[in-house]
Amino acid sequence: MQSPISPTVRRRRLARELRRLRETHGLKLSAAAKQAKVPLSTLSNIENAEARRIKARDIDALADLYGAPDEIRAALHELSRESKEQGWWSSYKDVFGGNALPDFEVEASMIRSYECMVIPGLLQTPEYSEAVFLGGGAYSEAEAKRHVDARMQRQHILGRHKPPRLWAVIDEGALRRELDDPSIMRDQLQHLLNMATRHNIDIQVLPFSAGMHAGMSGSFVLLDFPGELDPSLVYTETATDSLFVQESDAVQRYVTIFSHLNAAALRTSRTIGFIRNILESNEQHESA
């Protein structure tokens, strides 16, 4: 089975390779555009991974200018073609807007997630996810259903052949949040325990006893990719917008924050017992 393709990851890869070829030849962007007879704005958009429709003749002109061998030329054309493909998430633009997290998740080799308010989306049950979106009345039932459907689609990457490693640090508050229907949280906690048995999933609880910690500024997702041409990035979101952080120093800052969160959180073995204790406590409270 062919591995899923992220058009955005392929655009980033093409951009970095063309920039590397240009810089190897000591050419400034304007000089390369002029000599290859490619519009400067076009070349700029390609190297910034913003061009969604790249002409084959522009790739050939740049390959000619840089003296790229046939195998490199073919690889550039393949990346250009793949950058035009659409993933399943393109049909959920009403959910993801212009920044589709699945576009990067599909090719990630590791996903490190810190959640301070809710269970991470990749680990949610459908019922819990629906409760999240309906909470506070921000979404209609129809809108909530669309978001839940999209979230369940995202989770397919965890069960595929060669899945990414998911490393989730979850604040204790997310586990203790009460829902109108206690059975939803009970099933969600049991689902966490089940998912924690998978070889590619590590779950840690950050307990209240950890006190103030490195993640006080909020939740985030850190995505790593297997290739050197695909640098790590960070995803954060608010109620109205989402943001991908790609600048290397900023990404490294998040790597450091996650490292501190990992150190402050309970080890995986203790996390399992911790979640079981909460689950048992909830069950005793329900039966009382």
PDB file of N, CA, C and O in Angstrom, residues 203-276:
ATOM      1  N   ILE A 203       2.177   7.489  27.036  1.00  0.00           N
ATOM      2  CA  ILE A 203       1.324   8.464  27.707  1.00  0.00           C
ATOM      3  C   ILE A 203       1.882   8.744  29.097  1.00  0.00           C
ATOM      4  O   ILE A 203       2.204   7.816  29.843  1.00  0.00           O
ATOM      5  N   GLN A 204       2.008  10.017  29.424  1.00  0.00           N
ATOM      6  CA  GLN A 204       2.446  10.436  30.757  1.00  0.00           C
ATOM      7  C   GLN A 204       1.455  11.450  31.318  1.00  0.00           C
ATOM      8  O   GLN A 204       0.976  12.327  30.592  1.00  0.00           O
ATOM      9  N   VAL A 205       1.174  11.330  32.604  1.00  0.00           N
ATOM     10  CA  VAL A 205       0.329  12.301  33.286  1.00  0.00           C
ATOM     11  C   VAL A 205       1.217  13.300  34.016  1.00  0.00           C
ATOM     12  O   VAL A 205       2.173  12.914  34.697  1.00  0.00           O
ATOM     13  N   LEU A 206       0.903  14.566  33.861  1.00  0.00           N
ATOM     14  CA  LEU A 206       1.587  15.624  34.606  1.00  0.00           C
ATOM     15  C   LEU A 206       0.700  15.937  35.815  1.00  0.00           C
ATOM     16  O   LEU A 206      -0.330  16.598  35.680  1.00  0.00           O
ATOM     17  N   PRO A 207       1.066  15.457  37.013  1.00  0.00           N
ATOM     18  CA  PRO A 207       0.183  15.596  38.177  1.00  0.00           C
ATOM     19  C   PRO A 207       0.179  17.013  38.753  1.00  0.00           C
ATOM     20  O   PRO A 207       1.103  17.791  38.539  1.00  0.00           O
ATOM     21  N   PHE A 208      -0.878  17.310  39.486  1.00  0.00           N
ATOM     22  CA  PHE A 208      -0.957  18.604  40.167  1.00  0.00           C
ATOM     23  C   PHE A 208       0.254  18.801  41.074  1.00  0.00           C
ATOM     24  O   PHE A 208       0.721  19.930  41.267  1.00  0.00           O
ATOM     25  N   SER A 209       0.760  17.704  41.635  1.00  0.00           N
ATOM     26  CA  SER A 209       1.883  17.798  42.566  1.00  0.00           C
ATOM     27  C   SER A 209       3.165  18.299  41.909  1.00  0.00           C
ATOM     28  O   SER A 209       4.110  18.660  42.616  1.00  0.00           O
ATOM     29  N   ALA A 210       3.198  18.358  40.582  1.00  0.00           N
ATOM     30  CA  ALA A 210       4.383  18.888  39.887  1.00  0.00           C
ATOM     31  C   ALA A 210       4.506  20.394  40.071  1.00  0.00           C
ATOM     32  O   ALA A 210       5.566  20.973  39.819  1.00  0.00           O
ATOM     33  N   GLY A 211       3.425  21.021  40.530  1.00  0.00           N
ATOM     34  CA  GLY A 211       3.461  22.466  40.759  1.00  0.00           C
ATOM     35  C   GLY A 211       3.554  23.254  39.467  1.00  0.00           C
ATOM     36  O   GLY A 211       3.075  22.824  38.416  1.00  0.00           O
ATOM     37  N   MET A 212       4.168  24.438  39.542  1.00  0.00           N
ATOM     38  CA  MET A 212       4.382  25.223  38.329  1.00  0.00           C
ATOM     39  C   MET A 212       5.361  24.481  37.420  1.00  0.00           C
ATOM     40  O   MET A 212       6.326  23.885  37.898  1.00  0.00           O
ATOM     41  N   HIS A 213       5.103  24.521  36.115  1.00  0.00           N
ATOM     42  CA  HIS A 213       5.923  23.734  35.194  1.00  0.00           C
ATOM     43  C   HIS A 213       6.144  24.483  33.887  1.00  0.00           C
ATOM     44  O   HIS A 213       5.623  25.592  33.676  1.00  0.00           O
ATOM     45  N   ALA A 214       6.900  23.866  32.975  1.00  0.00           N
ATOM     46  CA  ALA A 214       7.314  24.534  31.738  1.00  0.00           C
ATOM     47  C   ALA A 214       6.182  24.757  30.753  1.00  0.00           C
ATOM     48  O   ALA A 214       6.312  25.573  29.829  1.00  0.00           O
ATOM     49  N   GLY A 215       5.059  24.036  30.927  1.00  0.00           N
ATOM     50  CA  GLY A 215       3.970  24.142  29.963  1.00  0.00           C
ATOM     51  C   GLY A 215       2.848  25.071  30.364  1.00  0.00           C
ATOM     52  O   GLY A 215       1.735  24.954  29.833  1.00  0.00           O
ATOM     53  N   MET A 216       3.111  25.993  31.274  1.00  0.00           N
ATOM     54  CA  MET A 216       2.047  26.873  31.764  1.00  0.00           C
ATOM     55  C   MET A 216       1.483  27.785  30.681  1.00  0.00           C
ATOM     56  O   MET A 216       0.389  28.335  30.824  1.00  0.00           O
ATOM     57  N   SER A 217       2.222  27.971  29.588  1.00  0.00           N
ATOM     58  CA  SER A 217       1.751  28.867  28.523  1.00  0.00           C
ATOM     59  C   SER A 217       0.717  28.219  27.615  1.00  0.00           C
ATOM     60  O   SER A 217       0.091  28.903  26.808  1.00  0.00           O
ATOM     61  N   GLY A 218       0.519  26.904  27.731  1.00  0.00           N
ATOM     62  CA  GLY A 218      -0.550  26.269  26.976  1.00  0.00           C
ATOM     63  C   GLY A 218      -0.144  25.035  26.198  1.00  0.00           C
ATOM     64  O   GLY A 218       1.021  24.650  26.146  1.00  0.00           O
ATOM     65  N   SER A 219      -1.143  24.418  25.579  1.00  0.00           N
ATOM     66  CA  SER A 219      -0.956  23.172  24.849  1.00  0.00           C
ATOM     67  C   SER A 219      -0.238  23.393  23.520  1.00  0.00           C
ATOM     68  O   SER A 219      -0.295  24.479  22.941  1.00  0.00           O
ATOM     69  N   PHE A 220       0.415  22.333  23.029  1.00  0.00           N
ATOM     70  CA  PHE A 220       1.068  22.400  21.719  1.00  0.00           C
ATOM     71  C   PHE A 220       1.342  20.993  21.219  1.00  0.00           C
ATOM     72  O   PHE A 220       1.306  20.013  21.976  1.00  0.00           O
ATOM     73  N   VAL A 221       1.598  20.886  19.926  1.00  0.00           N
ATOM     74  CA  VAL A 221       1.958  19.628  19.288  1.00  0.00           C
ATOM     75  C   VAL A 221       3.266  19.840  18.541  1.00  0.00           C
ATOM     76  O   VAL A 221       3.396  20.784  17.758  1.00  0.00           O
ATOM     77  N   LEU A 222       4.237  18.974  18.777  1.00  0.00           N
ATOM     78  CA  LEU A 222       5.550  19.043  18.139  1.00  0.00           C
ATOM     79  C   LEU A 222       5.663  17.861  17.186  1.00  0.00           C
ATOM     80  O   LEU A 222       5.529  16.707  17.598  1.00  0.00           O
ATOM     81  N   LEU A 223       5.885  18.143  15.899  1.00  0.00           N
ATOM     82  CA  LEU A 223       5.931  17.096  14.885  1.00  0.00           C
ATOM     83  C   LEU A 223       7.340  16.966  14.314  1.00  0.00           C
ATOM     84  O   LEU A 223       7.946  17.962  13.909  1.00  0.00           O
ATOM     85  N   ASP A 224       7.845  15.722  14.294  1.00  0.00           N
ATOM     86  CA  ASP A 224       9.147  15.413  13.710  1.00  0.00           C
ATOM     87  C   ASP A 224       8.944  14.549  12.476  1.00  0.00           C
ATOM     88  O   ASP A 224       7.996  13.748  12.418  1.00  0.00           O
ATOM     89  N   PHE A 225       9.855  14.686  11.511  1.00  0.00           N
ATOM     90  CA  PHE A 225       9.759  13.959  10.254  1.00  0.00           C
ATOM     91  C   PHE A 225      11.029  13.161  10.019  1.00  0.00           C
ATOM     92  O   PHE A 225      12.103  13.517  10.520  1.00  0.00           O
ATOM     93  N   PRO A 226      10.935  12.072   9.242  1.00  0.00           N
ATOM     94  CA  PRO A 226      12.091  11.187   9.087  1.00  0.00           C
ATOM     95  C   PRO A 226      13.220  11.740   8.235  1.00  0.00           C
ATOM     96  O   PRO A 226      14.368  11.328   8.384  1.00  0.00           O
ATOM     97  N   GLY A 227      12.930  12.686   7.329  1.00  0.00           N
ATOM     98  CA  GLY A 227      13.950  13.184   6.416  1.00  0.00           C
ATOM     99  C   GLY A 227      14.593  14.485   6.870  1.00  0.00           C
ATOM    100  O   GLY A 227      13.950  15.324   7.505  1.00  0.00           O
ATOM    101  N   GLU A 228      15.881  14.653   6.534  1.00  0.00           N
ATOM    102  CA  GLU A 228      16.599  15.873   6.907  1.00  0.00           C
ATOM    103  C   GLU A 228      16.029  17.105   6.217  1.00  0.00           C
ATOM    104  O   GLU A 228      16.179  18.228   6.710  1.00  0.00           O
ATOM    105  N   LEU A 229      15.404  16.913   5.057  1.00  0.00           N
ATOM    106  CA  LEU A 229      14.842  18.043   4.325  1.00  0.00           C
ATOM    107  C   LEU A 229      13.493  18.485   4.888  1.00  0.00           C
ATOM    108  O   LEU A 229      12.908  19.450   4.398  1.00  0.00           O
ATOM    109  N   ASP A 230      13.013  17.775   5.913  1.00  0.00           N
ATOM    110  CA  ASP A 230      11.717  18.100   6.522  1.00  0.00           C
ATOM    111  C   ASP A 230      11.923  18.425   7.995  1.00  0.00           C
ATOM    112  O   ASP A 230      11.791  17.554   8.860  1.00  0.00           O
ATOM    113  N   PRO A 231      12.256  19.667   8.320  1.00  0.00           N
ATOM    114  CA  PRO A 231      12.527  20.032   9.711  1.00  0.00           C
ATOM    115  C   PRO A 231      11.277  19.958  10.585  1.00  0.00           C
ATOM    116  O   PRO A 231      10.148  20.044  10.102  1.00  0.00           O
ATOM    117  N   SER A 232      11.499  19.807  11.872  1.00  0.00           N
ATOM    118  CA  SER A 232      10.403  19.736  12.831  1.00  0.00           C
ATOM    119  C   SER A 232       9.620  21.043  12.863  1.00  0.00           C
ATOM    120  O   SER A 232      10.133  22.109  12.501  1.00  0.00           O
ATOM    121  N   LEU A 233       8.374  20.955  13.303  1.00  0.00           N
ATOM    122  CA  LEU A 233       7.553  22.152  13.456  1.00  0.00           C
ATOM    123  C   LEU A 233       6.623  21.972  14.637  1.00  0.00           C
ATOM    124  O   LEU A 233       6.450  20.872  15.156  1.00  0.00           O
ATOM    125  N   VAL A 234       6.010  23.073  15.046  1.00  0.00           N
ATOM    126  CA  VAL A 234       5.109  23.077  16.203  1.00  0.00           C
ATOM    127  C   VAL A 234       3.748  23.606  15.784  1.00  0.00           C
ATOM    128  O   VAL A 234       3.658  24.558  14.995  1.00  0.00           O
ATOM    129  N   TYR A 235       2.699  22.988  16.314  1.00  0.00           N
ATOM    130  CA  TYR A 235       1.328  23.421  16.042  1.00  0.00           C
ATOM    131  C   TYR A 235       0.690  23.879  17.348  1.00  0.00           C
ATOM    132  O   TYR A 235       0.742  23.173  18.359  1.00  0.00           O
ATOM    133  N   THR A 236       0.110  25.058  17.320  1.00  0.00           N
ATOM    134  CA  THR A 236      -0.659  25.556  18.464  1.00  0.00           C
ATOM    135  C   THR A 236      -1.971  26.109  17.934  1.00  0.00           C
ATOM    136  O   THR A 236      -2.099  26.440  16.753  1.00  0.00           O
ATOM    137  N   GLU A 237      -2.966  26.227  18.814  1.00  0.00           N
ATOM    138  CA  GLU A 237      -4.245  26.763  18.359  1.00  0.00           C
ATOM    139  C   GLU A 237      -4.956  27.510  19.470  1.00  0.00           C
ATOM    140  O   GLU A 237      -4.693  27.296  20.660  1.00  0.00           O
ATOM    141  N   THR A 238      -5.864  28.396  19.029  1.00  0.00           N
ATOM    142  CA  THR A 238      -6.751  29.122  19.933  1.00  0.00           C
ATOM    143  C   THR A 238      -8.180  28.816  19.502  1.00  0.00           C
ATOM    144  O   THR A 238      -8.399  27.996  18.605  1.00  0.00           O
ATOM    145  N   ALA A 239      -9.146  29.487  20.101  1.00  0.00           N
ATOM    146  CA  ALA A 239     -10.544  29.251  19.747  1.00  0.00           C
ATOM    147  C   ALA A 239     -10.852  29.706  18.325  1.00  0.00           C
ATOM    148  O   ALA A 239     -11.803  29.223  17.698  1.00  0.00           O
ATOM    149  N   THR A 240     -10.038  30.623  17.787  1.00  0.00           N
ATOM    150  CA  THR A 240     -10.355  31.198  16.473  1.00  0.00           C
ATOM    151  C   THR A 240      -9.277  30.991  15.423  1.00  0.00           C
ATOM    152  O   THR A 240      -9.488  31.301  14.260  1.00  0.00           O
ATOM    153  N   ASP A 241      -8.122  30.464  15.806  1.00  0.00           N
ATOM    154  CA  ASP A 241      -7.037  30.372  14.830  1.00  0.00           C
ATOM    155  C   ASP A 241      -6.070  29.255  15.205  1.00  0.00           C
ATOM    156  O   ASP A 241      -6.076  28.755  16.322  1.00  0.00           O
ATOM    157  N   SER A 242      -5.257  28.873  14.248  1.00  0.00           N
ATOM    158  CA  SER A 242      -4.200  27.887  14.493  1.00  0.00           C
ATOM    159  C   SER A 242      -2.911  28.414  13.892  1.00  0.00           C
ATOM    160  O   SER A 242      -2.923  29.215  12.955  1.00  0.00           O
ATOM    161  N   LEU A 243      -1.786  27.959  14.442  1.00  0.00           N
ATOM    162  CA  LEU A 243      -0.494  28.496  14.034  1.00  0.00           C
ATOM    163  C   LEU A 243       0.537  27.377  13.951  1.00  0.00           C
ATOM    164  O   LEU A 243       0.630  26.543  14.847  1.00  0.00           O
ATOM    165  N   PHE A 244       1.300  27.378  12.852  1.00  0.00           N
ATOM    166  CA  PHE A 244       2.438  26.477  12.722  1.00  0.00           C
ATOM    167  C   PHE A 244       3.711  27.287  12.943  1.00  0.00           C
ATOM    168  O   PHE A 244       3.951  28.284  12.261  1.00  0.00           O
ATOM    169  N   VAL A 245       4.518  26.859  13.898  1.00  0.00           N
ATOM    170  CA  VAL A 245       5.792  27.510  14.198  1.00  0.00           C
ATOM    171  C   VAL A 245       6.894  26.700  13.514  1.00  0.00           C
ATOM    172  O   VAL A 245       7.041  25.508  13.777  1.00  0.00           O
ATOM    173  N   GLN A 246       7.656  27.345  12.621  1.00  0.00           N
ATOM    174  CA  GLN A 246       8.665  26.624  11.855  1.00  0.00           C
ATOM    175  C   GLN A 246      10.075  27.176  12.030  1.00  0.00           C
ATOM    176  O   GLN A 246      11.041  26.509  11.654  1.00  0.00           O
ATOM    177  N   GLU A 247      10.213  28.372  12.593  1.00  0.00           N
ATOM    178  CA  GLU A 247      11.538  28.960  12.786  1.00  0.00           C
ATOM    179  C   GLU A 247      12.325  28.095  13.779  1.00  0.00           C
ATOM    180  O   GLU A 247      11.836  27.738  14.845  1.00  0.00           O
ATOM    181  N   SER A 248      13.541  27.730  13.401  1.00  0.00           N
ATOM    182  CA  SER A 248      14.292  26.706  14.120  1.00  0.00           C
ATOM    183  C   SER A 248      14.504  27.032  15.605  1.00  0.00           C
ATOM    184  O   SER A 248      14.386  26.148  16.464  1.00  0.00           O
ATOM    185  N   ASP A 249      14.822  28.266  15.926  1.00  0.00           N
ATOM    186  CA  ASP A 249      15.056  28.621  17.329  1.00  0.00           C
ATOM    187  C   ASP A 249      13.782  28.479  18.157  1.00  0.00           C
ATOM    188  O   ASP A 249      13.821  28.014  19.305  1.00  0.00           O
ATOM    189  N   ALA A 250      12.652  28.882  17.558  1.00  0.00           N
ATOM    190  CA  ALA A 250      11.376  28.775  18.265  1.00  0.00           C
ATOM    191  C   ALA A 250      10.991  27.308  18.462  1.00  0.00           C
ATOM    192  O   ALA A 250      10.502  26.915  19.534  1.00  0.00           O
ATOM    193  N   VAL A 251      11.212  26.489  17.429  1.00  0.00           N
ATOM    194  CA  VAL A 251      10.909  25.059  17.544  1.00  0.00           C
ATOM    195  C   VAL A 251      11.767  24.424  18.629  1.00  0.00           C
ATOM    196  O   VAL A 251      11.286  23.632  19.447  1.00  0.00           O
ATOM    197  N   GLN A 252      13.050  24.802  18.675  1.00  0.00           N
ATOM    198  CA  GLN A 252      13.948  24.256  19.689  1.00  0.00           C
ATOM    199  C   GLN A 252      13.497  24.637  21.088  1.00  0.00           C
ATOM    200  O   GLN A 252      13.664  23.859  22.037  1.00  0.00           O
ATOM    201  N   ARG A 253      12.898  25.798  21.217  1.00  0.00           N
ATOM    202  CA  ARG A 253      12.369  26.226  22.511  1.00  0.00           C
ATOM    203  C   ARG A 253      11.263  25.271  22.966  1.00  0.00           C
ATOM    204  O   ARG A 253      11.205  24.872  24.138  1.00  0.00           O
ATOM    205  N   TYR A 254      10.408  24.879  22.030  1.00  0.00           N
ATOM    206  CA  TYR A 254       9.340  23.935  22.364  1.00  0.00           C
ATOM    207  C   TYR A 254       9.909  22.553  22.681  1.00  0.00           C
ATOM    208  O   TYR A 254       9.374  21.838  23.530  1.00  0.00           O
ATOM    209  N   VAL A 255      10.975  22.166  21.981  1.00  0.00           N
ATOM    210  CA  VAL A 255      11.629  20.888  22.282  1.00  0.00           C
ATOM    211  C   VAL A 255      12.115  20.883  23.734  1.00  0.00           C
ATOM    212  O   VAL A 255      11.956  19.899  24.467  1.00  0.00           O
ATOM    213  N   THR A 256      12.697  21.999  24.151  1.00  0.00           N
ATOM    214  CA  THR A 256      13.180  22.130  25.525  1.00  0.00           C
ATOM    215  C   THR A 256      12.023  22.082  26.518  1.00  0.00           C
ATOM    216  O   THR A 256      12.106  21.412  27.560  1.00  0.00           O
ATOM    217  N   ILE A 257      10.935  22.775  26.190  1.00  0.00           N
ATOM    218  CA  ILE A 257       9.761  22.774  27.064  1.00  0.00           C
ATOM    219  C   ILE A 257       9.217  21.352  27.219  1.00  0.00           C
ATOM    220  O   ILE A 257       8.910  20.911  28.337  1.00  0.00           O
ATOM    221  N   PHE A 258       9.125  20.623  26.113  1.00  0.00           N
ATOM    222  CA  PHE A 258       8.598  19.259  26.191  1.00  0.00           C
ATOM    223  C   PHE A 258       9.526  18.374  27.018  1.00  0.00           C
ATOM    224  O   PHE A 258       9.062  17.507  27.774  1.00  0.00           O
ATOM    225  N   SER A 259      10.820  18.586  26.890  1.00  0.00           N
ATOM    226  CA  SER A 259      11.782  17.817  27.671  1.00  0.00           C
ATOM    227  C   SER A 259      11.559  18.043  29.162  1.00  0.00           C
ATOM    228  O   SER A 259      11.588  17.094  29.967  1.00  0.00           O
ATOM    229  N   HIS A 260      11.309  19.296  29.549  1.00  0.00           N
ATOM    230  CA  HIS A 260      11.038  19.609  30.955  1.00  0.00           C
ATOM    231  C   HIS A 260       9.712  18.987  31.409  1.00  0.00           C
ATOM    232  O   HIS A 260       9.595  18.495  32.540  1.00  0.00           O
ATOM    233  N   LEU A 261       8.702  19.008  30.534  1.00  0.00           N
ATOM    234  CA  LEU A 261       7.416  18.405  30.865  1.00  0.00           C
ATOM    235  C   LEU A 261       7.552  16.900  31.059  1.00  0.00           C
ATOM    236  O   LEU A 261       6.985  16.318  31.996  1.00  0.00           O
ATOM    237  N   ASN A 262       8.321  16.277  30.180  1.00  0.00           N
ATOM    238  CA  ASN A 262       8.581  14.847  30.285  1.00  0.00           C
ATOM    239  C   ASN A 262       9.236  14.503  31.626  1.00  0.00           C
ATOM    240  O   ASN A 262       8.887  13.517  32.275  1.00  0.00           O
ATOM    241  N   ALA A 263      10.189  15.338  32.028  1.00  0.00           N
ATOM    242  CA  ALA A 263      10.902  15.097  33.291  1.00  0.00           C
ATOM    243  C   ALA A 263       9.985  15.301  34.500  1.00  0.00           C
ATOM    244  O   ALA A 263      10.123  14.612  35.512  1.00  0.00           O
ATOM    245  N   ALA A 264       9.055  16.252  34.397  1.00  0.00           N
ATOM    246  CA  ALA A 264       8.164  16.549  35.526  1.00  0.00           C
ATOM    247  C   ALA A 264       6.992  15.579  35.623  1.00  0.00           C
ATOM    248  O   ALA A 264       6.417  15.400  36.707  1.00  0.00           O
ATOM    249  N   ALA A 265       6.630  14.946  34.512  1.00  0.00           N
ATOM    250  CA  ALA A 265       5.471  14.055  34.482  1.00  0.00           C
ATOM    251  C   ALA A 265       5.811  12.689  35.069  1.00  0.00           C
ATOM    252  O   ALA A 265       6.978  12.326  35.225  1.00  0.00           O
ATOM    253  N   LEU A 266       4.777  11.933  35.387  1.00  0.00           N
ATOM    254  CA  LEU A 266       4.954  10.575  35.889  1.00  0.00           C
ATOM    255  C   LEU A 266       5.487   9.671  34.785  1.00  0.00           C
ATOM    256  O   LEU A 266       5.145   9.850  33.608  1.00  0.00           O
ATOM    257  N   ARG A 267       6.330   8.705  35.159  1.00  0.00           N
ATOM    258  CA  ARG A 267       6.784   7.718  34.183  1.00  0.00           C
ATOM    259  C   ARG A 267       5.577   6.945  33.635  1.00  0.00           C
ATOM    260  O   ARG A 267       4.513   6.918  34.240  1.00  0.00           O
ATOM    261  N   THR A 268       5.755   6.328  32.485  1.00  0.00           N
ATOM    262  CA  THR A 268       4.659   5.623  31.834  1.00  0.00           C
ATOM    263  C   THR A 268       4.031   4.571  32.742  1.00  0.00           C
ATOM    264  O   THR A 268       2.801   4.460  32.837  1.00  0.00           O
ATOM    265  N   SER A 269       4.858   3.790  33.435  1.00  0.00           N
ATOM    266  CA  SER A 269       4.333   2.739  34.315  1.00  0.00           C
ATOM    267  C   SER A 269       3.493   3.328  35.447  1.00  0.00           C
ATOM    268  O   SER A 269       2.434   2.786  35.800  1.00  0.00           O
ATOM    269  N   ARG A 270       3.942   4.433  36.022  1.00  0.00           N
ATOM    270  CA  ARG A 270       3.181   5.079  37.103  1.00  0.00           C
ATOM    271  C   ARG A 270       1.928   5.752  36.562  1.00  0.00           C
ATOM    272  O   ARG A 270       0.914   5.850  37.262  1.00  0.00           O
ATOM    273  N   THR A 271       2.003   6.218  35.317  1.00  0.00           N
ATOM    274  CA  THR A 271       0.847   6.860  34.691  1.00  0.00           C
ATOM    275  C   THR A 271      -0.311   5.886  34.572  1.00  0.00           C
ATOM    276  O   THR A 271      -1.474   6.237  34.833  1.00  0.00           O
ATOM    277  N   ILE A 272      -0.024   4.643  34.186  1.00  0.00           N
ATOM    278  CA  ILE A 272      -1.078   3.636  34.050  1.00  0.00           C
ATOM    279  C   ILE A 272      -1.809   3.456  35.383  1.00  0.00           C
ATOM    280  O   ILE A 272      -3.042   3.459  35.441  1.00  0.00           O
ATOM    281  N   GLY A 273      -1.050   3.319  36.464  1.00  0.00           N
ATOM    282  CA  GLY A 273      -1.656   3.169  37.777  1.00  0.00           C
ATOM    283  C   GLY A 273      -2.436   4.407  38.192  1.00  0.00           C
ATOM    284  O   GLY A 273      -3.495   4.307  38.816  1.00  0.00           O
ATOM    285  N   PHE A 274      -1.920   5.581  37.849  1.00  0.00           N
ATOM    286  CA  PHE A 274      -2.563   6.844  38.190  1.00  0.00           C
ATOM    287  C   PHE A 274      -3.934   6.944  37.510  1.00  0.00           C
ATOM    288  O   PHE A 274      -4.932   7.317  38.145  1.00  0.00           O
ATOM    289  N   ILE A 275      -3.980   6.616  36.226  1.00  0.00           N
ATOM    290  CA  ILE A 275      -5.243   6.682  35.485  1.00  0.00           C
ATOM    291  C   ILE A 275      -6.226   5.648  36.029  1.00  0.00           C
ATOM    292  O   ILE A 275      -7.424   5.923  36.178  1.00  0.00           O
ATOM    293  N   ARG A 276      -5.729   4.467  36.351  1.00  0.00           N
ATOM    294  CA  ARG A 276      -6.596   3.429  36.918  1.00  0.00           C
ATOM    295  C   ARG A 276      -7.208   3.886  38.239  1.00  0.00           C
ATOM    296  O   ARG A 276      -8.381   3.628  38.510  1.00  0.00           O
TER     297      ARG A 276
END
